[in-house]
Each structure stands twice: as structure tokens, then as C-alpha cells.
Amino acid sequence: MSYPDVRLRRLRRSAAIRRLVEETRVAPAELVLPLFVKEGLTEPRAISSMPGAVQHSRESLRKAAHEAVRAGVGGLMLYGVPTDDHKDETGSQGLAPDGILNVAISDVIAEVGDSTVVMSDLCLDEFTSHGHCGVLADDGSVDNDATLALYARMGVAQATAGAHMVGTSGMMDGQVGAVRKALDAANFQDTSILAYAAKYAGAFYGPFREAVESSLQGDRRQYQQDPGNAREALRETDLDIAEGADVVMVKPAMPYLDIITRLRDRVDIPIAAYQVSGEYAMIEAAAANNWIDRERAILESLTSIKRAGAQIILTYWATEAAQLLRARY
Ligand code: PBG
């Protein structure tokens, strides 16, 4: 059968029918809110390239965490921003129990307990004076294996502070296995690992660099993936799962929807996607110019990421989107 007997418009004619046949719905519990906390702040500070997002003080971080939980958000991903004098060659403040990120993890756990999933960024870039995700070898390249030893200790420091899940985002070979081994040896068998499995070296992290006051000169192409490579993402993911990843993530999200779908077809562990700072900034900037409808664009972008196959979405709109979605369904 075909037209005129078949008319697909029949199922689009009213809001009620469209709702009945809607294939993809995003739920608040699938959203994870990334949050920045800056050492020494007493008031939150705006991030100019991420309108609406802020660097939090310890106090305002607790409030934002509380608000996200009230909206039904499924998780929080914490990033610490140390003062400049607390950055060094090896990123030692990332490991220190009184480093800003570890302190913030404890603060948030004290605020929200087990009512949401508290995650922390397990990477050195916010804490190193050169801004790279690991320690440097004599030739200036990032030393993979020396970095693993630090990630292992950093993972234990974050678990000790109370993190439920650590996000290995540095793209060092072997990082998931090194962190898993260290967590298990320290009796943190139940702390889970969100592996940034397919993380691409691209232009969409620009606003994040402002948000964390990154010291990076140059780029991360020696460790993050080339944007044109899809099959390589499968290898990255297989290795992370073999090393003990509990969840695998694709990042950024919208420019890499095909990668999300390929992982969905291939693996049976939860798949996350990170709608990164540049994706956020593009929609905010276009909406500020009245070029697109902001709320519709936000929800459409999240729906597309879910439709591609991600069941967890990290997004800076998590709290607001959760509120919008609750009003809708
Ligand atoms: C590394 C890290 C980055 C982001 C999350 N974790 C920066 C990078 O890889 O350069 C970017 C997130 C975003 O742009 O929203 N710690």
C-alpha cells in the first residue's frame, strides 16, 4: 500500500496523536549537570562565553546541587578551578585532600547525599601550570605512564572525598585500568568509572577553557581523537570496557551522533554523551540574537542525542531542561 491509502500525516494531526506516537522522550533522571567551583570565590562569577553558567563559590555550588536534585537531575559532574598559585607542573592540587575539587566533592555529598549521582572529573588539566591533561616528559609531550600513576592516586582521593563515580577524561592509554586497580586496592570496589571513551580533539571545548581558566597553549591532538576517525572510537571503547569502565561516553555530542549510534549497536553497557561548552554556547548565542527559539532548540538538541542512542546526557542546561521536561510530560 502507498499513497493515497497511506497517509503519514494522520498521525500528526493533533498534539494528542503526536504525543501518543512520540518515539523519543528525555527524562530528567537521564541528565547530568556539569558544575564549576572556583577556589577562593565568595560569590558566583559569570563565564562570558557560557551565558547562564557560572564559576561557583563553595556555598553557591551547594545551592546549585540542591536545586538540580529538586528538579530531578540524575547526576552532577564536578570540576575544580584552583587559584593560579595552586597550579604546578604535576597538578598536585588535584590529588591533595584539601584541593578545591576534593573539598567540593565532600561539600556536595554533605548537601545531597545519595539522592543523585555525584561525579568528579578525573583529569589534571585544571591543575597543571601548562594546562595539559598529564605530566610532561622532557621533550614537552605528555608522558602517558607517569600520568597514569597520578590518575590512580587522584581517583582514590576523589573516592575518599565521597565521589560515587569518577570521570576519566584525560585520554591516556590504560587510564581506566589504572584507576580501577587503584580504587579496588583502596577498598573502593563500589566506586564506578565513567570513561570518556571517544573524546575528540576539536574546537567545541573553547568556552570550557574560559570556565576553568585553562593555562593550555597549543592543543590536545597527541592524546584526544581526530574528528574524522570513527572506527578508532570503537577500539577506544572496547579497551575501556575491557579495563573496567562502567559507563562509556562520547564527547562532544551533536557533531558525533553517528559515533553514539555505533556504540549503541556495539556495546551493552550504558552510553553517555557530553553536550559540551561550545554546543551550549552556539545555541545560547543564536538565541540571544533571536535567530532561534531557545527552549525549543535546547529540547531538540537533547532529543537528538537521546535518539542517537545515549541514555545519559551531560548538559549545562540539565536543571532548566529537567524543569521544562517535567512541565511537559
Ligand atoms: C578535561 C575536560 C575538558 C572538558 C571536559 N573535561 C576539556 C578538554 O578536553 O580540553 C570539556 C567540556 C566542555 O567543553 O564542556 N578535563
Tab-separated table of C-alpha atoms and ligand atoms in Angstrom:
chain	number	residue	atom	x	y	z
A	1	MET	CA	0.000	0.000	0.000
A	2	SER	CA	1.072	3.520	-0.606
A	3	TYR	CA	-0.435	6.955	-1.151
A	4	PRO	CA	-3.365	7.735	-1.323
A	5	ASP	CA	-4.235	4.810	1.005
A	6	VAL	CA	-1.296	5.522	3.278
A	7	ARG	CA	-1.152	8.991	4.768
A	8	LEU	CA	1.517	9.546	7.406
A	9	ARG	CA	0.007	12.912	8.216
A	10	ARG	CA	-2.870	11.114	10.005
A	11	LEU	CA	-0.612	10.526	12.989
A	12	ARG	CA	0.494	14.149	13.064
A	13	ARG	CA	-2.836	15.915	13.005
A	14	SER	CA	-3.247	16.751	16.684
A	15	ALA	CA	-0.978	17.289	19.665
A	16	ALA	CA	-2.631	14.294	21.353
A	17	ILE	CA	-1.884	11.933	18.473
A	18	ARG	CA	1.660	13.211	18.130
A	19	ARG	CA	2.187	12.654	21.856
A	20	LEU	CA	0.836	9.118	21.576
A	21	VAL	CA	3.277	8.123	18.838
A	22	GLU	CA	6.284	10.111	20.078
A	23	GLU	CA	9.297	7.797	19.892
A	24	THR	CA	11.871	9.633	21.960
A	25	ARG	CA	11.405	11.300	25.326
A	26	VAL	CA	14.125	12.678	27.518
A	27	ALA	CA	13.660	12.197	31.252
A	28	PRO	CA	15.191	14.490	33.914
A	29	ALA	CA	16.915	11.492	35.518
A	30	GLU	CA	18.960	10.989	32.348
A	31	LEU	CA	20.524	14.437	32.581
A	32	VAL	CA	23.791	15.209	34.340
A	33	LEU	CA	24.755	18.762	35.264
A	34	PRO	CA	28.433	19.772	34.999
A	35	LEU	CA	29.353	22.350	37.657
A	36	PHE	CA	32.456	24.503	38.113
A	37	VAL	CA	33.734	25.525	41.534
A	38	LYS	CA	36.483	28.092	41.842
A	39	GLU	CA	38.787	28.222	44.812
A	40	GLY	CA	38.514	31.374	46.916
A	41	LEU	CA	35.337	32.817	45.396
A	42	THR	CA	32.766	34.252	47.771
A	43	GLU	CA	30.173	34.943	45.061
A	44	PRO	CA	29.492	33.050	41.833
A	45	ARG	CA	31.223	34.544	38.803
A	46	ALA	CA	29.780	34.668	35.280
A	47	ILE	CA	31.534	32.866	32.395
A	48	SER	CA	31.238	35.241	29.436
A	49	SER	CA	31.309	32.581	26.725
A	50	MET	CA	28.729	30.443	28.557
A	51	PRO	CA	25.833	32.800	29.311
A	52	GLY	CA	23.862	31.449	32.269
A	53	ALA	CA	26.664	29.190	33.528
A	54	VAL	CA	28.947	30.309	36.356
A	55	GLN	CA	32.021	29.501	38.343
A	56	HIS	CA	30.591	28.666	41.738
A	57	SER	CA	31.793	29.522	45.198
A	58	ARG	CA	31.699	26.567	47.597
A	59	GLU	CA	28.492	27.966	49.024
A	60	SER	CA	26.715	28.576	45.713
A	61	LEU	CA	27.819	25.132	44.494
A	62	ARG	CA	25.858	23.512	47.292
A	63	LYS	CA	22.800	25.541	46.359
A	64	ALA	CA	23.087	24.651	42.678
A	65	ALA	CA	23.457	20.970	43.586
A	66	HIS	CA	20.374	21.161	45.766
A	67	GLU	CA	18.371	22.891	43.043
A	68	ALA	CA	19.415	20.278	40.452
A	69	VAL	CA	18.312	17.460	42.741
A	70	ARG	CA	14.978	19.165	43.299
A	71	ALA	CA	14.486	19.338	39.541
A	72	GLY	CA	15.131	15.587	39.338
A	73	VAL	CA	18.521	15.728	37.612
A	74	GLY	CA	20.201	12.314	37.517
A	75	GLY	CA	23.762	13.343	38.330
A	76	LEU	CA	26.296	16.103	38.862
A	77	MET	CA	29.775	16.309	37.329
A	78	LEU	CA	32.164	18.483	39.326
A	79	TYR	CA	35.129	20.484	38.013
A	80	GLY	CA	37.524	22.308	40.330
A	81	VAL	CA	39.303	25.518	39.378
A	82	PRO	CA	42.316	26.225	41.616
A	83	THR	CA	43.826	29.666	42.102
A	84	ASP	CA	46.833	30.325	39.841
A	85	ASP	CA	49.316	29.879	42.673
A	86	HIS	CA	47.858	26.414	43.229
A	87	LYS	CA	48.759	25.208	39.758
A	88	ASP	CA	52.038	23.381	39.235
A	89	GLU	CA	53.818	21.110	36.737
A	90	THR	CA	52.231	17.934	38.086
A	91	GLY	CA	48.796	19.222	39.066
A	92	SER	CA	49.356	18.246	42.685
A	93	GLN	CA	46.258	20.075	43.952
A	94	GLY	CA	44.121	17.573	42.071
A	95	LEU	CA	45.436	14.889	44.414
A	96	ALA	CA	45.561	16.887	47.635
A	97	PRO	CA	42.698	16.120	50.043
A	98	ASP	CA	42.265	19.877	50.588
A	99	GLY	CA	42.445	20.683	46.848
A	100	ILE	CA	39.374	22.579	45.635
A	101	LEU	CA	37.828	19.671	43.741
A	102	ASN	CA	38.141	17.172	46.567
A	103	VAL	CA	36.766	19.674	49.059
A	104	ALA	CA	33.868	20.423	46.713
A	105	ILE	CA	33.037	16.712	46.355
A	106	SER	CA	32.692	16.456	50.145
A	107	ASP	CA	30.590	19.638	50.235
A	108	VAL	CA	28.198	18.325	47.612
A	109	ILE	CA	27.949	14.899	49.219
A	110	ALA	CA	27.112	16.609	52.516
A	111	GLU	CA	24.384	18.538	50.707
A	112	VAL	CA	22.767	15.875	48.533
A	113	GLY	CA	23.966	12.545	49.955
A	114	ASP	CA	22.846	9.645	47.809
A	115	SER	CA	19.886	11.464	46.257
A	116	THR	CA	21.759	11.925	42.986
A	117	VAL	CA	24.970	10.584	41.484
A	118	VAL	CA	27.957	12.742	42.375
A	119	MET	CA	30.673	12.516	39.730
A	120	SER	CA	34.063	14.195	39.516
A	121	ASP	CA	36.392	14.987	36.646
A	122	LEU	CA	39.451	12.780	36.889
A	123	CYS	CA	41.989	14.734	34.872
A	124	LEU	CA	44.911	17.002	35.658
A	125	ASP	CA	44.358	19.818	33.162
A	126	GLU	CA	42.626	22.194	35.566
A	127	PHE	CA	45.505	21.802	37.993
A	128	THR	CA	48.610	21.903	35.803
A	129	SER	CA	50.506	25.123	35.096
A	130	HIS	CA	50.839	24.090	31.428
A	131	GLY	CA	47.178	23.052	31.120
A	132	HIS	CA	47.812	19.582	29.705
A	133	CYS	CA	45.878	16.562	30.929
A	134	GLY	CA	49.010	14.881	32.255
A	135	VAL	CA	52.599	15.459	33.272
A	136	LEU	CA	55.156	16.417	30.645
A	137	ALA	CA	58.177	14.432	29.523
A	138	ASP	CA	61.480	16.194	28.811
A	139	ASP	CA	60.544	16.693	25.167
A	140	GLY	CA	57.317	18.500	26.119
A	141	SER	CA	54.975	15.656	25.185
A	142	VAL	CA	52.501	14.288	27.724
A	143	ASP	CA	54.040	11.291	29.492
A	144	ASN	CA	51.337	8.620	29.397
A	145	ASP	CA	52.607	6.184	32.007
A	146	ALA	CA	53.818	8.765	34.510
A	147	THR	CA	50.363	10.348	34.255
A	148	LEU	CA	48.617	7.037	34.995
A	149	ALA	CA	50.301	6.854	38.390
A	150	LEU	CA	48.869	10.275	39.256
A	151	TYR	CA	45.385	9.438	37.948
A	152	ALA	CA	45.382	6.341	40.150
A	153	ARG	CA	46.058	8.477	43.233
A	154	MET	CA	43.627	11.166	42.109
A	155	GLY	CA	40.866	8.577	41.712
A	156	VAL	CA	41.430	7.352	45.256
A	157	ALA	CA	41.430	10.957	46.547
A	158	GLN	CA	38.090	11.607	44.844
A	159	ALA	CA	36.554	8.371	46.110
A	160	THR	CA	37.806	9.198	49.595
A	161	ALA	CA	36.085	12.588	49.324
A	162	GLY	CA	32.889	10.702	48.535
A	163	ALA	CA	32.510	10.686	44.734
A	164	HIS	CA	30.125	7.974	43.564
A	165	MET	CA	31.557	7.907	40.053
A	166	VAL	CA	34.811	9.231	38.618
A	167	GLY	CA	35.051	10.542	35.066
A	168	THR	CA	38.330	9.610	33.408
A	169	SER	CA	38.592	12.368	30.798
A	170	GLY	CA	42.329	12.604	30.101
A	171	MET	CA	42.547	10.190	27.130
A	172	MET	CA	45.690	8.468	28.397
A	173	ASP	CA	46.078	4.852	27.291
A	174	GLY	CA	45.341	2.492	30.166
A	175	GLN	CA	43.717	5.105	32.386
A	176	VAL	CA	40.562	3.145	33.164
A	177	GLY	CA	42.504	0.053	34.190
A	178	ALA	CA	44.947	2.061	36.309
A	179	VAL	CA	42.145	3.841	38.147
A	180	ARG	CA	40.080	0.655	38.596
A	181	LYS	CA	43.052	-1.159	40.093
A	182	ALA	CA	43.850	1.681	42.477
A	183	LEU	CA	40.226	2.040	43.595
A	184	ASP	CA	39.928	-1.679	44.260
A	185	ALA	CA	43.202	-1.770	46.181
A	186	ALA	CA	41.944	1.061	48.396
A	187	ASN	CA	38.651	-0.719	49.079
A	188	PHE	CA	36.588	1.417	46.726
A	189	GLN	CA	35.251	-1.516	44.709
A	190	ASP	CA	31.864	0.183	44.524
A	191	THR	CA	33.044	3.494	43.119
A	192	SER	CA	32.197	3.423	39.434
A	193	ILE	CA	34.028	4.750	36.395
A	194	LEU	CA	32.533	6.886	33.660
A	195	ALA	CA	35.045	6.502	30.851
A	196	TYR	CA	35.392	9.276	28.312
A	197	ALA	CA	35.941	6.595	25.725
A	198	ALA	CA	35.622	8.524	22.478
A	199	LYS	CA	36.754	12.055	23.160
A	200	TYR	CA	37.609	14.133	20.136
A	201	ALA	CA	40.184	16.913	19.878
A	202	GLY	CA	38.017	19.631	18.450
A	203	ALA	CA	37.038	23.269	18.561
A	204	PHE	CA	33.939	22.861	20.727
A	205	TYR	CA	35.724	22.997	24.085
A	206	GLY	CA	36.568	26.704	23.716
A	207	PRO	CA	34.197	28.128	26.340
A	208	PHE	CA	35.177	25.392	28.835
A	209	ARG	CA	38.736	26.671	28.684
A	210	GLU	CA	37.451	30.029	29.925
A	211	ALA	CA	35.296	28.320	32.558
A	212	VAL	CA	38.286	26.510	34.085
A	213	GLU	CA	40.796	29.305	33.318
A	214	SER	CA	42.864	26.807	31.376
A	215	SER	CA	46.570	27.515	31.024
A	216	LEU	CA	46.830	25.436	27.845
A	217	GLN	CA	48.894	26.663	24.914
A	218	GLY	CA	48.516	24.556	21.797
A	219	ASP	CA	46.152	21.615	21.596
A	220	ARG	CA	45.488	18.061	22.760
A	221	ARG	CA	45.863	16.245	19.441
A	222	GLN	CA	48.541	13.940	20.793
A	223	TYR	CA	46.013	12.316	23.093
A	224	GLN	CA	42.430	13.141	22.015
A	225	GLN	CA	40.974	11.670	18.830
A	226	ASP	CA	40.997	13.034	15.312
A	227	PRO	CA	37.471	14.248	14.411
A	228	GLY	CA	37.394	12.156	11.229
A	229	ASN	CA	38.017	8.828	12.948
A	230	ALA	CA	35.017	6.622	13.698
A	231	ARG	CA	36.422	3.081	13.780
A	232	GLU	CA	39.103	4.215	16.197
A	233	ALA	CA	36.303	5.151	18.617
A	234	LEU	CA	35.234	1.517	18.646
A	235	ARG	CA	38.719	0.418	19.651
A	236	GLU	CA	38.877	3.067	22.375
A	237	THR	CA	35.539	1.894	23.722
A	238	ASP	CA	36.354	-1.823	23.616
A	239	LEU	CA	39.570	-1.195	25.523
A	240	ASP	CA	37.862	0.945	28.168
A	241	ILE	CA	35.249	-1.735	28.745
A	242	ALA	CA	37.936	-4.423	28.976
A	243	GLU	CA	39.703	-2.265	31.583
A	244	GLY	CA	36.562	-1.993	33.707
A	245	ALA	CA	34.550	1.027	32.546
A	246	ASP	CA	31.016	1.041	33.951
A	247	VAL	CA	29.707	3.677	31.533
A	248	VAL	CA	31.270	4.867	28.273
A	249	MET	CA	30.911	8.366	26.923
A	250	VAL	CA	31.134	10.114	23.563
A	251	LYS	CA	32.202	13.736	23.527
A	252	PRO	CA	31.226	16.198	22.071
A	253	ALA	CA	27.660	15.038	21.378
A	254	MET	CA	25.922	16.663	18.423
A	255	PRO	CA	28.844	16.630	15.977
A	256	TYR	CA	29.355	12.927	16.833
A	257	LEU	CA	25.847	11.446	16.832
A	258	ASP	CA	26.989	8.739	14.421
A	259	ILE	CA	29.565	7.579	16.961
A	260	ILE	CA	26.896	7.362	19.665
A	261	THR	CA	24.766	5.185	17.398
A	262	ARG	CA	27.661	2.923	16.510
A	263	LEU	CA	28.483	2.374	20.170
A	264	ARG	CA	24.834	1.745	20.941
A	265	ASP	CA	24.786	-1.033	18.368
A	266	ARG	CA	28.044	-2.499	19.623
A	267	VAL	CA	28.173	-2.484	23.420
A	268	ASP	CA	25.736	-3.364	26.162
A	269	ILE	CA	26.851	-1.017	28.923
A	270	PRO	CA	25.252	2.424	29.454
A	271	ILE	CA	26.256	5.081	26.947
A	272	ALA	CA	26.607	8.726	27.874
A	273	ALA	CA	27.165	11.751	25.661
A	274	TYR	CA	28.526	15.151	26.634
A	275	GLN	CA	26.882	18.205	25.115
A	276	VAL	CA	29.955	20.365	25.561
A	277	SER	CA	30.509	24.034	26.210
A	278	GLY	CA	30.736	25.011	22.537
A	279	GLU	CA	27.445	23.292	21.754
A	280	TYR	CA	25.858	25.185	24.634
A	281	ALA	CA	27.407	28.491	23.597
A	282	MET	CA	26.246	28.197	19.978
A	283	ILE	CA	22.606	27.792	20.935
A	284	GLU	CA	22.765	30.498	23.609
A	285	ALA	CA	24.399	32.942	21.195
A	286	ALA	CA	21.932	32.276	18.395
A	287	ALA	CA	19.004	32.564	20.797
A	288	ALA	CA	20.345	35.825	22.230
A	289	ASN	CA	20.163	37.198	18.691
A	290	ASN	CA	16.607	35.904	18.307
A	291	TRP	CA	17.789	33.687	15.474
A	292	ILE	CA	16.370	30.525	17.031
A	293	ASP	CA	13.811	29.676	19.711
A	294	ARG	CA	15.983	28.946	22.726
A	295	GLU	CA	13.829	26.440	24.626
A	296	ARG	CA	12.856	24.502	21.547
A	297	ALA	CA	16.471	24.338	20.394
A	298	ILE	CA	17.593	23.077	23.815
A	299	LEU	CA	14.992	20.317	23.915
A	300	GLU	CA	15.519	19.388	20.270
A	301	SER	CA	19.266	19.078	20.806
A	302	LEU	CA	18.761	16.807	23.828
A	303	THR	CA	16.180	14.720	21.985
A	304	SER	CA	18.554	14.201	19.069
A	305	ILE	CA	21.317	12.996	21.391
A	306	LYS	CA	18.938	10.562	23.084
A	307	ARG	CA	17.544	9.389	19.734
A	308	ALA	CA	21.065	8.638	18.534
A	309	GLY	CA	21.429	6.213	21.435
A	310	ALA	CA	22.742	7.993	24.525
A	311	GLN	CA	20.881	7.165	27.709
A	312	ILE	CA	22.792	9.660	29.855
A	313	ILE	CA	23.393	13.231	28.691
A	314	LEU	CA	25.754	15.705	30.293
A	315	THR	CA	24.439	19.190	29.624
A	316	TYR	CA	24.849	22.623	31.152
A	317	TRP	CA	21.073	23.029	30.781
A	318	ALA	CA	20.329	19.976	32.955
A	319	THR	CA	18.406	21.773	35.711
A	320	GLU	CA	16.446	24.018	33.377
A	321	ALA	CA	15.752	21.219	30.901
A	322	ALA	CA	14.579	18.952	33.733
A	323	GLN	CA	12.110	21.644	34.767
A	324	LEU	CA	10.914	22.121	31.181
A	325	LEU	CA	10.514	18.390	30.687
A	326	ARG	CA	8.583	17.956	33.912
A	327	ALA	CA	6.145	20.637	32.869
A	328	ARG	CA	5.756	18.894	29.543
A	329	TYR	CA	5.154	15.268	30.488
B	1	PBG	C1	39.262	17.704	30.547
B	1	PBG	C2	37.916	18.113	30.078
B	1	PBG	C3	37.600	19.054	29.087
B	1	PBG	C4	36.203	19.107	29.013
B	1	PBG	C5	35.710	18.229	29.961
B	1	PBG	N1	36.785	17.602	30.602
B	1	PBG	C6	38.468	19.947	28.322
B	1	PBG	C7	39.316	19.444	27.235
B	1	PBG	O1	39.373	18.261	26.922
B	1	PBG	O2	40.003	20.293	26.659
B	1	PBG	C8	35.414	19.958	28.079
B	1	PBG	C9	33.965	20.091	28.385
B	1	PBG	C10	33.269	21.169	27.645
B	1	PBG	O3	33.794	21.780	26.701
B	1	PBG	O4	32.114	21.448	28.018
B	1	PBG	N2	39.384	17.814	31.944
